[in-house]
């Protein structure tokens, strides 16, 4: 799986960040609907889809943006996640 130009990630078949999020939520008795997940690349799509609210970073790939409930105004290098959380979560 490509996540950044020049970077390739290898994953065990059948496992992804969505599976991990669902298992974490189940083990900790957290409803998926109460989980916010933030990502930016293809490997984050299953996690964003599994979460109750999925957010893609402004610099994220088009596929990730397409499945997200929201897209940040700023990218990773501009502290997009922090600014998003400050504006929409920590109010």
C-alpha positions as MATLAB code, in Angstrom:
seq = 'XXXXXXXXXXXXXXXXXXXXXXXXXXXXXXXXXXXXXXXXXXXXXXXXXXXXXXXXXXXXXXXXXXXXXXXXXXXXXXXXXXXXXXXXXXX';
ca = [
       0.000    0.000    0.000;
       1.377    3.402   -0.953;
       0.886    6.129    1.627;
       3.357    8.804    0.542;
       5.451    9.118   -2.620;
       8.441    6.830   -2.225;
       6.909    5.004    0.744;
       5.331    1.562    0.707;
       3.655   -0.029    3.747;
       3.104   -3.762    4.114;
       0.136   -5.108    6.046;
      -1.099   -8.540    7.029;
      -4.020   -9.569    4.781;
      -7.338   -9.033    6.520;
      -5.966   -6.455    8.957;
      -6.202   -2.712    8.611;
      -6.789    0.366   10.736;
     -10.550   -0.174   10.581;
     -10.205   -3.644   12.095;
      -7.891   -2.235   14.758;
     -10.322    0.573   15.596;
     -13.282   -1.794   15.880;
     -11.304   -4.153   18.135;
     -10.072   -1.286   20.309;
     -13.608    0.085   20.643;
     -15.029   -3.310   21.529;
     -12.341   -4.100   24.105;
     -12.799   -0.717   25.761;
     -16.614   -0.606   25.521;
     -16.585    2.529   23.375;
     -19.381    2.814   20.809;
     -17.935    3.401   17.333;
     -20.404    6.242   16.946;
     -18.536    8.136   19.653;
     -15.136    7.832   17.980;
     -13.577   10.507   15.771;
     -10.810    9.292   13.460;
      -8.471   11.528   11.480;
      -6.343   10.344    8.571;
      -4.990   11.361    5.207;
      -4.001    8.408    3.024;
      -5.355    5.148    1.576;
      -4.367    3.133    4.628;
      -6.593    5.371    6.792;
      -9.789    4.813    4.764;
     -11.030    1.734    6.681;
     -10.487    3.561    9.982;
     -12.311    6.677    8.757;
     -15.197    4.525    7.521;
     -15.428    2.614   10.838;
     -15.450    5.684   13.070;
     -18.581    7.568   13.989;
     -17.028   10.690   12.470;
     -14.193   10.441    9.966;
     -12.015   13.388    9.037;
      -9.466   13.639    6.232;
      -6.619   16.116    6.306;
      -6.602   18.843    3.642;
      -3.469   17.332    2.113;
      -5.012   13.838    2.046;
      -5.604   11.711   -1.021;
      -8.820   12.118   -3.011;
     -10.051    8.627   -2.067;
      -9.719    9.436    1.634;
     -11.502   12.764    1.219;
     -14.353   11.009   -0.605;
     -15.183    8.711    2.340;
     -14.641   11.280    5.114;
     -17.433   13.126    6.865;
     -15.281   16.266    6.885;
     -12.000   17.584    5.494;
      -9.751   19.863    7.523;
      -9.022   23.381    6.329;
      -5.284   22.868    6.802;
      -2.823   20.088    6.069;
      -0.555   18.043    8.303;
       2.351   20.493    8.166;
       0.037   23.381    9.073;
      -1.245   21.656   12.264;
      -4.499   20.845   10.508;
      -5.512   18.223   13.051;
      -4.944   20.498   16.034;
      -6.789   23.376   14.418;
      -9.707   21.105   13.476;
      -9.970   19.722   17.015;
      -9.750   23.202   18.503;
     -12.469   24.554   16.211;
     -14.949   21.649   16.192;
     -14.259   19.409   19.199;
     -12.857   21.507   22.029;
     -15.645   24.078   21.922;
];
